[in-house]
Amino acid sequence: MFAVLLQGKSIVVTGGNSGIGEAIVLAAVAEGANVVIDYVADPEATTSLIAKVEGAGGRAVGVRADVSQPADLQALVQQAVDSFGRLDVLINNAGIETRTSLLDTSEADFDKVVAVNMKSAFFGTQAAARQFISQGGGGLVLNISSVHEDWPMPGNIAYCVSKGGIRMLTRTAGVELGPHDIRVINIAPGAVATPINAATEADAAKMKALDAAIPLGRMAHAAEIADIAVFLASGKAGYMTATTVVVDGGITQGSVGL
Ligand SMILES: NC(=O)c1ccc[n+]([C@@H]2O[C@H](COP(=O)([O-])OP(=O)(O)OC[C@H]3O[C@@H](n4cnc5c(N)ncnc54)[C@H](O)[C@@H]3O)[C@@H](O)[C@H]2O)c1
């Protein structure tokens, strides 16, 4: 008899019906977790993901919630409690980008990126931490940040600013919440083959340049990020907090080789 890593854990995944979020849902369920799948668009994708989870003998519920709204984040936490009795892990995964430079970014676009990517992580962490403290036993907030929490990406500045904010959120909240046995960790993926990169993947010249810049020679599969999320959510990572795990195929350490 082999143990599974997340048996009976109650996990919320924001933006859980696409890309990295979807891969995390499937990987977590395969390790015995029960999952609340947050989505803001494409309810059909959520329905078919839930069918896949149930077909594999797992449990998942879908909730439409806009993560830029703190009340919606609170509703997600409540859904985990109502459906599965408690919350063990919140995964702040939902994210967007504008691919605009400092000179071109409108106030509305800036506000939207910061609200969806960073404000959501702040108030999601707050809602989850309050629940962890009231139920007892600690918990984990896992933020899907980006290598761009640290690494400039000219032409995508609002995204970088939002991810940089998540970097400091994780460090400060991790320190504040450690005495409650609540861990806060970021995963910083490099380039991952998901819908957010559809335009890049459709451009052969861009893909060639990108693959050449990555020491492992290719984008990540979403499942390769999900596997790290499962490890961090398990008891095997119980001493990790207030830090970032970089999963980037080496791109941020690469050199131009001149
Ligand atoms: N794909 C990459 O190369 C890459 C690299 C580093 C970090 N990331 C991060 O990974 C996370 C997931 O992105 P992905 O690559 O899977 O892309 P994706 O576009 O497939 O997924 C993003 C998800 O967020 C959801 N979302 C957007 N706005 C929302 C809102 N207001 N409320 C709730 N959900 C909302 C989308 O509907 C979608 O489900 C993002 O935070 C992204 O910044 C991705």
PDB file of C-alpha atoms and ligand atoms in Angstrom:
ATOM      1  CA  MET A   1       0.000   0.000   0.000  1.00  0.00           C
ATOM      2  CA  PHE A   2       1.504   3.359  -1.050  1.00  0.00           C
ATOM      3  CA  ALA A   3       0.570   6.677   0.559  1.00  0.00           C
ATOM      4  CA  VAL A   4      -0.618   9.517  -1.635  1.00  0.00           C
ATOM      5  CA  LEU A   5       0.743  12.981  -0.912  1.00  0.00           C
ATOM      6  CA  LEU A   6      -2.428  15.047  -0.455  1.00  0.00           C
ATOM      7  CA  GLN A   7      -4.963  12.544   0.874  1.00  0.00           C
ATOM      8  CA  GLY A   8      -8.161  14.347   1.955  1.00  0.00           C
ATOM      9  CA  LYS A   9      -6.648  17.832   1.716  1.00  0.00           C
ATOM     10  CA  SER A  10      -9.051  20.614   0.729  1.00  0.00           C
ATOM     11  CA  ILE A  11      -7.514  22.860  -1.928  1.00  0.00           C
ATOM     12  CA  VAL A  12      -8.734  25.964  -3.759  1.00  0.00           C
ATOM     13  CA  VAL A  13      -7.134  26.680  -7.151  1.00  0.00           C
ATOM     14  CA  THR A  14      -7.884  30.083  -8.676  1.00  0.00           C
ATOM     15  CA  GLY A  15      -8.006  30.215 -12.463  1.00  0.00           C
ATOM     16  CA  GLY A  16      -8.255  26.446 -12.159  1.00  0.00           C
ATOM     17  CA  ASN A  17      -9.912  25.647 -15.481  1.00  0.00           C
ATOM     18  CA  SER A  18      -6.966  26.418 -17.800  1.00  0.00           C
ATOM     19  CA  GLY A  19      -3.216  26.002 -18.205  1.00  0.00           C
ATOM     20  CA  ILE A  20      -1.170  25.643 -15.028  1.00  0.00           C
ATOM     21  CA  GLY A  21      -4.277  25.809 -12.800  1.00  0.00           C
ATOM     22  CA  GLU A  22      -5.931  22.915 -14.638  1.00  0.00           C
ATOM     23  CA  ALA A  23      -2.740  20.859 -14.400  1.00  0.00           C
ATOM     24  CA  ILE A  24      -2.573  21.543 -10.655  1.00  0.00           C
ATOM     25  CA  VAL A  25      -6.199  20.441 -10.226  1.00  0.00           C
ATOM     26  CA  LEU A  26      -5.500  17.131 -11.985  1.00  0.00           C
ATOM     27  CA  ALA A  27      -2.201  16.521 -10.158  1.00  0.00           C
ATOM     28  CA  ALA A  28      -3.716  17.346  -6.754  1.00  0.00           C
ATOM     29  CA  VAL A  29      -6.715  15.079  -7.311  1.00  0.00           C
ATOM     30  CA  ALA A  30      -4.388  12.255  -8.392  1.00  0.00           C
ATOM     31  CA  GLU A  31      -2.718  12.628  -4.981  1.00  0.00           C
ATOM     32  CA  GLY A  32      -6.021  12.388  -3.116  1.00  0.00           C
ATOM     33  CA  ALA A  33      -7.007  16.066  -2.700  1.00  0.00           C
ATOM     34  CA  ASN A  34     -10.514  17.543  -2.942  1.00  0.00           C
ATOM     35  CA  VAL A  35     -10.507  20.696  -5.046  1.00  0.00           C
ATOM     36  CA  VAL A  36     -12.515  23.900  -5.450  1.00  0.00           C
ATOM     37  CA  ILE A  37     -11.955  25.073  -9.018  1.00  0.00           C
ATOM     38  CA  ASP A  38     -12.306  28.841  -9.380  1.00  0.00           C
ATOM     39  CA  TYR A  39     -13.060  30.194 -12.843  1.00  0.00           C
ATOM     40  CA  VAL A  40     -14.111  33.536 -14.279  1.00  0.00           C
ATOM     41  CA  ALA A  41     -14.640  32.478 -17.903  1.00  0.00           C
ATOM     42  CA  ASP A  42     -15.312  29.336 -19.936  1.00  0.00           C
ATOM     43  CA  PRO A  43     -17.733  27.431 -17.664  1.00  0.00           C
ATOM     44  CA  GLU A  44     -17.702  24.561 -20.207  1.00  0.00           C
ATOM     45  CA  ALA A  45     -13.986  23.988 -19.538  1.00  0.00           C
ATOM     46  CA  THR A  46     -14.769  23.816 -15.809  1.00  0.00           C
ATOM     47  CA  THR A  47     -17.606  21.335 -16.370  1.00  0.00           C
ATOM     48  CA  SER A  48     -15.445  19.061 -18.472  1.00  0.00           C
ATOM     49  CA  LEU A  49     -12.560  19.275 -15.969  1.00  0.00           C
ATOM     50  CA  ILE A  50     -14.922  18.292 -13.134  1.00  0.00           C
ATOM     51  CA  ALA A  51     -16.137  15.350 -15.237  1.00  0.00           C
ATOM     52  CA  LYS A  52     -12.507  14.273 -15.714  1.00  0.00           C
ATOM     53  CA  VAL A  53     -11.854  14.545 -11.962  1.00  0.00           C
ATOM     54  CA  GLU A  54     -14.971  12.552 -11.110  1.00  0.00           C
ATOM     55  CA  GLY A  55     -14.165   9.994 -13.807  1.00  0.00           C
ATOM     56  CA  ALA A  56     -10.869   9.414 -12.012  1.00  0.00           C
ATOM     57  CA  GLY A  57     -12.729   8.914  -8.719  1.00  0.00           C
ATOM     58  CA  GLY A  58     -11.917  12.386  -7.310  1.00  0.00           C
ATOM     59  CA  ARG A  59     -14.005  15.251  -5.940  1.00  0.00           C
ATOM     60  CA  ALA A  60     -14.124  18.816  -7.286  1.00  0.00           C
ATOM     61  CA  VAL A  61     -16.584  21.690  -7.325  1.00  0.00           C
ATOM     62  CA  GLY A  62     -16.548  24.679  -9.656  1.00  0.00           C
ATOM     63  CA  VAL A  63     -17.189  28.224  -8.430  1.00  0.00           C
ATOM     64  CA  ARG A  64     -17.410  31.313 -10.582  1.00  0.00           C
ATOM     65  CA  ALA A  65     -15.393  33.967  -8.737  1.00  0.00           C
ATOM     66  CA  ASP A  66     -13.474  37.034  -9.908  1.00  0.00           C
ATOM     67  CA  VAL A  67     -10.251  37.042  -7.909  1.00  0.00           C
ATOM     68  CA  SER A  68      -9.884  40.806  -8.180  1.00  0.00           C
ATOM     69  CA  GLN A  69     -12.865  41.033  -5.785  1.00  0.00           C
ATOM     70  CA  PRO A  70     -12.014  40.230  -2.137  1.00  0.00           C
ATOM     71  CA  ALA A  71     -15.624  39.176  -1.480  1.00  0.00           C
ATOM     72  CA  ASP A  72     -15.321  36.553  -4.230  1.00  0.00           C
ATOM     73  CA  LEU A  73     -12.106  35.239  -2.649  1.00  0.00           C
ATOM     74  CA  GLN A  74     -13.905  34.933   0.672  1.00  0.00           C
ATOM     75  CA  ALA A  75     -16.661  32.984  -1.114  1.00  0.00           C
ATOM     76  CA  LEU A  76     -14.060  30.555  -2.496  1.00  0.00           C
ATOM     77  CA  VAL A  77     -12.690  29.880   0.978  1.00  0.00           C
ATOM     78  CA  GLN A  78     -16.231  29.403   2.275  1.00  0.00           C
ATOM     79  CA  GLN A  79     -16.988  26.979  -0.556  1.00  0.00           C
ATOM     80  CA  ALA A  80     -14.027  24.810   0.470  1.00  0.00           C
ATOM     81  CA  VAL A  81     -15.346  24.739   4.041  1.00  0.00           C
ATOM     82  CA  ASP A  82     -18.925  24.013   2.930  1.00  0.00           C
ATOM     83  CA  SER A  83     -17.918  21.275   0.467  1.00  0.00           C
ATOM     84  CA  PHE A  84     -14.969  19.627   2.186  1.00  0.00           C
ATOM     85  CA  GLY A  85     -15.175  20.727   5.834  1.00  0.00           C
ATOM     86  CA  ARG A  86     -12.045  22.905   5.906  1.00  0.00           C
ATOM     87  CA  LEU A  87      -9.383  24.634   3.817  1.00  0.00           C
ATOM     88  CA  ASP A  88      -5.826  23.285   3.738  1.00  0.00           C
ATOM     89  CA  VAL A  89      -4.262  25.013   0.721  1.00  0.00           C
ATOM     90  CA  LEU A  90      -5.071  28.124  -1.309  1.00  0.00           C
ATOM     91  CA  ILE A  91      -3.337  28.317  -4.677  1.00  0.00           C
ATOM     92  CA  ASN A  92      -3.361  31.871  -6.055  1.00  0.00           C
ATOM     93  CA  ASN A  93      -2.834  30.947  -9.698  1.00  0.00           C
ATOM     94  CA  ALA A  94      -5.119  33.242 -11.749  1.00  0.00           C
ATOM     95  CA  GLY A  95      -3.185  35.786 -13.758  1.00  0.00           C
ATOM     96  CA  ILE A  96      -3.247  38.043 -16.800  1.00  0.00           C
ATOM     97  CA  GLU A  97      -0.796  40.242 -18.699  1.00  0.00           C
ATOM     98  CA  THR A  98      -1.004  43.172 -21.101  1.00  0.00           C
ATOM     99  CA  ARG A  99       2.275  42.908 -23.041  1.00  0.00           C
ATOM    100  CA  THR A 100       2.626  46.701 -23.018  1.00  0.00           C
ATOM    101  CA  SER A 101       5.554  48.947 -22.161  1.00  0.00           C
ATOM    102  CA  LEU A 102       5.691  51.670 -19.521  1.00  0.00           C
ATOM    103  CA  LEU A 103       5.005  54.313 -22.174  1.00  0.00           C
ATOM    104  CA  ASP A 104       1.983  52.467 -23.566  1.00  0.00           C
ATOM    105  CA  THR A 105       0.201  51.074 -20.495  1.00  0.00           C
ATOM    106  CA  SER A 106      -3.144  52.718 -19.689  1.00  0.00           C
ATOM    107  CA  GLU A 107      -4.273  53.320 -16.119  1.00  0.00           C
ATOM    108  CA  ALA A 108      -7.161  50.892 -16.631  1.00  0.00           C
ATOM    109  CA  ASP A 109      -4.830  48.120 -17.847  1.00  0.00           C
ATOM    110  CA  PHE A 110      -2.404  48.719 -14.983  1.00  0.00           C
ATOM    111  CA  ASP A 111      -5.223  48.595 -12.413  1.00  0.00           C
ATOM    112  CA  LYS A 112      -6.618  45.389 -13.925  1.00  0.00           C
ATOM    113  CA  VAL A 113      -3.296  43.512 -13.983  1.00  0.00           C
ATOM    114  CA  VAL A 114      -2.442  44.557 -10.445  1.00  0.00           C
ATOM    115  CA  ALA A 115      -5.932  43.650  -9.196  1.00  0.00           C
ATOM    116  CA  VAL A 116      -6.087  40.220 -10.862  1.00  0.00           C
ATOM    117  CA  ASN A 117      -2.487  39.217 -10.152  1.00  0.00           C
ATOM    118  CA  MET A 118      -1.468  40.940  -6.908  1.00  0.00           C
ATOM    119  CA  LYS A 119      -4.446  42.340  -5.006  1.00  0.00           C
ATOM    120  CA  SER A 120      -6.020  38.897  -5.404  1.00  0.00           C
ATOM    121  CA  ALA A 121      -2.999  37.203  -3.850  1.00  0.00           C
ATOM    122  CA  PHE A 122      -3.015  39.692  -0.956  1.00  0.00           C
ATOM    123  CA  PHE A 123      -6.683  39.312  -0.068  1.00  0.00           C
ATOM    124  CA  GLY A 124      -6.732  35.610  -0.914  1.00  0.00           C
ATOM    125  CA  THR A 125      -3.863  35.104   1.521  1.00  0.00           C
ATOM    126  CA  GLN A 126      -5.729  37.136   4.123  1.00  0.00           C
ATOM    127  CA  ALA A 127      -8.980  35.165   3.699  1.00  0.00           C
ATOM    128  CA  ALA A 128      -7.174  31.817   3.748  1.00  0.00           C
ATOM    129  CA  ALA A 129      -5.040  32.748   6.773  1.00  0.00           C
ATOM    130  CA  ARG A 130      -8.099  33.817   8.762  1.00  0.00           C
ATOM    131  CA  GLN A 131      -9.713  30.457   7.966  1.00  0.00           C
ATOM    132  CA  PHE A 132      -6.549  28.490   8.814  1.00  0.00           C
ATOM    133  CA  ILE A 133      -6.324  30.255  12.180  1.00  0.00           C
ATOM    134  CA  SER A 134      -9.982  29.770  13.048  1.00  0.00           C
ATOM    135  CA  GLN A 135      -9.999  26.055  12.149  1.00  0.00           C
ATOM    136  CA  GLY A 136      -6.499  25.361  13.587  1.00  0.00           C
ATOM    137  CA  GLY A 137      -3.719  23.159  12.243  1.00  0.00           C
ATOM    138  CA  GLY A 138      -1.903  25.601   9.961  1.00  0.00           C
ATOM    139  CA  GLY A 139      -2.104  25.729   6.179  1.00  0.00           C
ATOM    140  CA  LEU A 140      -0.402  26.770   2.960  1.00  0.00           C
ATOM    141  CA  VAL A 141      -0.821  29.658   0.540  1.00  0.00           C
ATOM    142  CA  LEU A 142       0.939  28.912  -2.731  1.00  0.00           C
ATOM    143  CA  ASN A 143       1.266  31.762  -5.211  1.00  0.00           C
ATOM    144  CA  ILE A 144       1.973  31.054  -8.862  1.00  0.00           C
ATOM    145  CA  SER A 145       4.236  34.009  -9.389  1.00  0.00           C
ATOM    146  CA  SER A 146       6.740  34.128 -12.266  1.00  0.00           C
ATOM    147  CA  VAL A 147      10.443  34.515 -12.914  1.00  0.00           C
ATOM    148  CA  HIS A 148       9.315  38.079 -13.628  1.00  0.00           C
ATOM    149  CA  GLU A 149       8.835  38.644  -9.889  1.00  0.00           C
ATOM    150  CA  ASP A 150      12.566  39.362 -10.102  1.00  0.00           C
ATOM    151  CA  TRP A 151      13.612  39.410 -13.743  1.00  0.00           C
ATOM    152  CA  PRO A 152      12.659  42.426 -15.885  1.00  0.00           C
ATOM    153  CA  MET A 153      10.531  41.789 -18.988  1.00  0.00           C
ATOM    154  CA  PRO A 154      10.527  44.948 -21.088  1.00  0.00           C
ATOM    155  CA  GLY A 155       7.172  45.285 -22.833  1.00  0.00           C
ATOM    156  CA  ASN A 156       5.259  43.564 -20.021  1.00  0.00           C
ATOM    157  CA  ILE A 157       5.892  45.984 -17.187  1.00  0.00           C
ATOM    158  CA  ALA A 158       2.582  45.915 -15.316  1.00  0.00           C
ATOM    159  CA  TYR A 159       2.862  42.117 -15.146  1.00  0.00           C
ATOM    160  CA  CYS A 160       6.409  42.400 -13.728  1.00  0.00           C
ATOM    161  CA  VAL A 161       5.283  44.976 -11.160  1.00  0.00           C
ATOM    162  CA  SER A 162       2.413  42.740 -10.044  1.00  0.00           C
ATOM    163  CA  LYS A 163       4.632  39.666  -9.734  1.00  0.00           C
ATOM    164  CA  GLY A 164       7.278  41.680  -7.890  1.00  0.00           C
ATOM    165  CA  GLY A 165       4.576  42.616  -5.390  1.00  0.00           C
ATOM    166  CA  ILE A 166       3.695  38.947  -4.924  1.00  0.00           C
ATOM    167  CA  ARG A 167       7.360  38.241  -4.208  1.00  0.00           C
ATOM    168  CA  MET A 168       7.323  40.631  -1.244  1.00  0.00           C
ATOM    169  CA  LEU A 169       3.825  39.552  -0.167  1.00  0.00           C
ATOM    170  CA  THR A 170       5.103  35.997   0.154  1.00  0.00           C
ATOM    171  CA  ARG A 171       8.139  36.951   2.161  1.00  0.00           C
ATOM    172  CA  THR A 172       6.305  39.283   4.538  1.00  0.00           C
ATOM    173  CA  ALA A 173       3.173  37.172   4.963  1.00  0.00           C
ATOM    174  CA  GLY A 174       5.346  34.075   5.421  1.00  0.00           C
ATOM    175  CA  VAL A 175       7.157  35.781   8.298  1.00  0.00           C
ATOM    176  CA  GLU A 176       3.956  37.152   9.843  1.00  0.00           C
ATOM    177  CA  LEU A 177       2.082  33.853   9.600  1.00  0.00           C
ATOM    178  CA  GLY A 178       4.867  31.425  10.513  1.00  0.00           C
ATOM    179  CA  PRO A 179       3.899  31.425  14.212  1.00  0.00           C
ATOM    180  CA  HIS A 180       0.466  30.115  13.142  1.00  0.00           C
ATOM    181  CA  ASP A 181       2.147  27.240  11.217  1.00  0.00           C
ATOM    182  CA  ILE A 182       0.921  28.840   7.989  1.00  0.00           C
ATOM    183  CA  ARG A 183       3.394  28.602   5.118  1.00  0.00           C
ATOM    184  CA  VAL A 184       3.447  31.029   2.169  1.00  0.00           C
ATOM    185  CA  ILE A 185       5.460  30.074  -0.918  1.00  0.00           C
ATOM    186  CA  ASN A 186       5.796  31.233  -4.513  1.00  0.00           C
ATOM    187  CA  ILE A 187       6.448  29.087  -7.532  1.00  0.00           C
ATOM    188  CA  ALA A 188       8.189  31.158 -10.205  1.00  0.00           C
ATOM    189  CA  PRO A 189       7.754  29.396 -13.544  1.00  0.00           C
ATOM    190  CA  GLY A 190       9.733  30.362 -16.603  1.00  0.00           C
ATOM    191  CA  ALA A 191       8.002  29.882 -19.955  1.00  0.00           C
ATOM    192  CA  VAL A 192       5.178  27.329 -19.855  1.00  0.00           C
ATOM    193  CA  ALA A 193       3.092  26.078 -22.780  1.00  0.00           C
ATOM    194  CA  THR A 194      -0.365  27.378 -21.798  1.00  0.00           C
ATOM    195  CA  PRO A 195      -3.013  29.617 -23.402  1.00  0.00           C
ATOM    196  CA  ILE A 196      -1.339  32.759 -21.956  1.00  0.00           C
ATOM    197  CA  ASN A 197       1.539  32.077 -24.406  1.00  0.00           C
ATOM    198  CA  ALA A 198      -0.638  31.197 -27.411  1.00  0.00           C
ATOM    199  CA  ALA A 199       0.635  34.131 -29.498  1.00  0.00           C
ATOM    200  CA  THR A 200       4.275  33.225 -28.851  1.00  0.00           C
ATOM    201  CA  GLU A 201       3.651  29.547 -29.624  1.00  0.00           C
ATOM    202  CA  ALA A 202       2.018  30.523 -32.922  1.00  0.00           C
ATOM    203  CA  ASP A 203       5.122  32.470 -33.998  1.00  0.00           C
ATOM    204  CA  ALA A 204       7.839  30.063 -35.182  1.00  0.00           C
ATOM    205  CA  ALA A 205      10.628  32.675 -35.084  1.00  0.00           C
ATOM    206  CA  LYS A 206       9.759  33.701 -31.518  1.00  0.00           C
ATOM    207  CA  MET A 207       9.617  30.064 -30.426  1.00  0.00           C
ATOM    208  CA  LYS A 208      13.012  29.360 -31.949  1.00  0.00           C
ATOM    209  CA  ALA A 209      14.562  32.296 -30.090  1.00  0.00           C
ATOM    210  CA  LEU A 210      12.808  31.340 -26.851  1.00  0.00           C
ATOM    211  CA  ASP A 211      13.865  27.682 -27.007  1.00  0.00           C
ATOM    212  CA  ALA A 212      17.432  28.783 -27.742  1.00  0.00           C
ATOM    213  CA  ALA A 213      17.445  30.994 -24.631  1.00  0.00           C
ATOM    214  CA  ILE A 214      16.337  28.162 -22.342  1.00  0.00           C
ATOM    215  CA  PRO A 215      19.178  25.873 -21.209  1.00  0.00           C
ATOM    216  CA  LEU A 216      16.791  22.885 -21.220  1.00  0.00           C
ATOM    217  CA  GLY A 217      15.832  23.887 -24.765  1.00  0.00           C
ATOM    218  CA  ARG A 218      12.045  24.036 -24.438  1.00  0.00           C
ATOM    219  CA  MET A 219       9.084  25.532 -22.612  1.00  0.00           C
ATOM    220  CA  ALA A 220       7.778  23.676 -19.572  1.00  0.00           C
ATOM    221  CA  HIS A 221       4.671  21.548 -19.706  1.00  0.00           C
ATOM    222  CA  ALA A 222       2.021  22.754 -17.245  1.00  0.00           C
ATOM    223  CA  ALA A 223       2.229  19.368 -15.494  1.00  0.00           C
ATOM    224  CA  GLU A 224       5.870  20.073 -14.628  1.00  0.00           C
ATOM    225  CA  ILE A 225       4.761  23.112 -12.621  1.00  0.00           C
ATOM    226  CA  ALA A 226       1.867  21.169 -11.089  1.00  0.00           C
ATOM    227  CA  ASP A 227       4.228  18.456  -9.814  1.00  0.00           C
ATOM    228  CA  ILE A 228       6.153  21.088  -7.839  1.00  0.00           C
ATOM    229  CA  ALA A 229       2.883  22.496  -6.462  1.00  0.00           C
ATOM    230  CA  VAL A 230       1.915  19.024  -5.211  1.00  0.00           C
ATOM    231  CA  PHE A 231       5.278  18.596  -3.506  1.00  0.00           C
ATOM    232  CA  LEU A 232       5.034  22.022  -1.826  1.00  0.00           C
ATOM    233  CA  ALA A 233       1.483  21.302  -0.647  1.00  0.00           C
ATOM    234  CA  SER A 234       2.558  17.996   0.873  1.00  0.00           C
ATOM    235  CA  GLY A 235       4.082  17.272   4.255  1.00  0.00           C
ATOM    236  CA  LYS A 236       7.397  16.723   2.479  1.00  0.00           C
ATOM    237  CA  ALA A 237       7.853  20.516   2.161  1.00  0.00           C
ATOM    238  CA  GLY A 238       6.759  21.324   5.713  1.00  0.00           C
ATOM    239  CA  TYR A 239       9.841  23.410   6.536  1.00  0.00           C
ATOM    240  CA  MET A 240       9.628  25.694   3.495  1.00  0.00           C
ATOM    241  CA  THR A 241       8.089  29.135   3.776  1.00  0.00           C
ATOM    242  CA  ALA A 242       8.541  32.815   2.844  1.00  0.00           C
ATOM    243  CA  THR A 243      10.479  31.946  -0.291  1.00  0.00           C
ATOM    244  CA  THR A 244      10.248  31.295  -4.011  1.00  0.00           C
ATOM    245  CA  VAL A 245      10.860  28.056  -5.879  1.00  0.00           C
ATOM    246  CA  VAL A 246      12.089  28.836  -9.396  1.00  0.00           C
ATOM    247  CA  VAL A 247      11.054  26.329 -12.095  1.00  0.00           C
ATOM    248  CA  ASP A 248      12.437  27.812 -15.290  1.00  0.00           C
ATOM    249  CA  GLY A 249      14.562  25.321 -17.229  1.00  0.00           C
ATOM    250  CA  GLY A 250      17.523  27.539 -16.325  1.00  0.00           C
ATOM    251  CA  ILE A 251      16.403  30.545 -18.396  1.00  0.00           C
ATOM    252  CA  THR A 252      17.188  33.127 -15.727  1.00  0.00           C
ATOM    253  CA  GLN A 253      20.733  31.773 -15.374  1.00  0.00           C
ATOM    254  CA  GLY A 254      21.327  31.641 -19.133  1.00  0.00           C
ATOM    255  CA  SER A 255      24.010  33.596 -20.936  1.00  0.00           C
ATOM    256  CA  VAL A 256      24.174  34.854 -24.478  1.00  0.00           C
ATOM    257  CA  GLY A 257      27.420  32.894 -24.845  1.00  0.00           C
ATOM    258  CA  LEU A 258      29.510  35.722 -26.257  1.00  0.00           C
TER     259      LEU A 258
HETATM  260  N1  LIG B   1       2.507  30.229 -18.922  1.00  0.00           N
HETATM  261  C1  LIG B   1       3.633  30.824 -18.504  1.00  0.00           C
HETATM  262  O1  LIG B   1       4.644  30.900 -19.245  1.00  0.00           O
HETATM  263  C2  LIG B   1       3.711  31.387 -17.117  1.00  0.00           C
HETATM  264  C3  LIG B   1       4.973  31.710 -16.618  1.00  0.00           C
HETATM  265  C4  LIG B   1       5.081  32.244 -15.353  1.00  0.00           C
HETATM  266  C5  LIG B   1       3.959  32.438 -14.589  1.00  0.00           C
HETATM  267  N2  LIG B   1       2.739  32.121 -15.093  1.00  0.00           N
HETATM  268  C6  LIG B   1       1.575  32.366 -14.244  1.00  0.00           C
HETATM  269  O2  LIG B   1       0.808  31.197 -14.125  1.00  0.00           O
HETATM  270  C7  LIG B   1      -0.538  31.550 -13.814  1.00  0.00           C
HETATM  271  C8  LIG B   1      -1.475  30.741 -14.705  1.00  0.00           C
HETATM  272  O3  LIG B   1      -1.293  31.148 -16.057  1.00  0.00           O
HETATM  273  P1  LIG B   1      -1.373  30.136 -17.282  1.00  0.00           P
HETATM  274  O4  LIG B   1      -0.063  30.163 -17.946  1.00  0.00           O
HETATM  275  O5  LIG B   1      -1.945  28.842 -16.856  1.00  0.00           O
HETATM  276  O6  LIG B   1      -2.376  30.930 -18.251  1.00  0.00           O
HETATM  277  P2  LIG B   1      -3.942  30.733 -18.539  1.00  0.00           P
HETATM  278  O7  LIG B   1      -4.327  31.937 -19.296  1.00  0.00           O
HETATM  279  O8  LIG B   1      -4.163  29.396 -19.118  1.00  0.00           O
HETATM  280  O9  LIG B   1      -4.603  30.742 -17.092  1.00  0.00           O
HETATM  281  C9  LIG B   1      -4.943  31.911 -16.394  1.00  0.00           C
HETATM  282  C10 LIG B   1      -6.220  31.636 -15.637  1.00  0.00           C
HETATM  283  O10 LIG B   1      -6.553  32.793 -14.842  1.00  0.00           O
HETATM  284  C11 LIG B   1      -7.947  33.027 -15.012  1.00  0.00           C
HETATM  285  N3  LIG B   1      -8.315  34.397 -14.683  1.00  0.00           N
HETATM  286  C12 LIG B   1      -7.996  35.539 -15.349  1.00  0.00           C
HETATM  287  N4  LIG B   1      -8.586  36.585 -14.735  1.00  0.00           N
HETATM  288  C13 LIG B   1      -9.265  36.097 -13.666  1.00  0.00           C
HETATM  289  C14 LIG B   1     -10.073  36.680 -12.651  1.00  0.00           C
HETATM  290  N5  LIG B   1     -10.311  38.008 -12.602  1.00  0.00           N
HETATM  291  N6  LIG B   1     -10.623  35.863 -11.714  1.00  0.00           N
HETATM  292  C15 LIG B   1     -10.412  34.518 -11.752  1.00  0.00           C
HETATM  293  N7  LIG B   1      -9.661  33.930 -12.701  1.00  0.00           N
HETATM  294  C16 LIG B   1      -9.090  34.701 -13.632  1.00  0.00           C
HETATM  295  C17 LIG B   1      -8.199  32.676 -16.481  1.00  0.00           C
HETATM  296  O11 LIG B   1      -9.574  32.540 -16.760  1.00  0.00           O
HETATM  297  C18 LIG B   1      -7.417  31.370 -16.565  1.00  0.00           C
HETATM  298  O12 LIG B   1      -8.180  30.297 -16.045  1.00  0.00           O
HETATM  299  C19 LIG B   1      -0.628  33.073 -14.011  1.00  0.00           C
HETATM  300  O13 LIG B   1      -0.579  33.708 -12.748  1.00  0.00           O
HETATM  301  C20 LIG B   1       0.614  33.391 -14.811  1.00  0.00           C
HETATM  302  O14 LIG B   1       1.076  34.702 -14.592  1.00  0.00           O
HETATM  303  C21 LIG B   1       2.595  31.591 -16.333  1.00  0.00           C
END
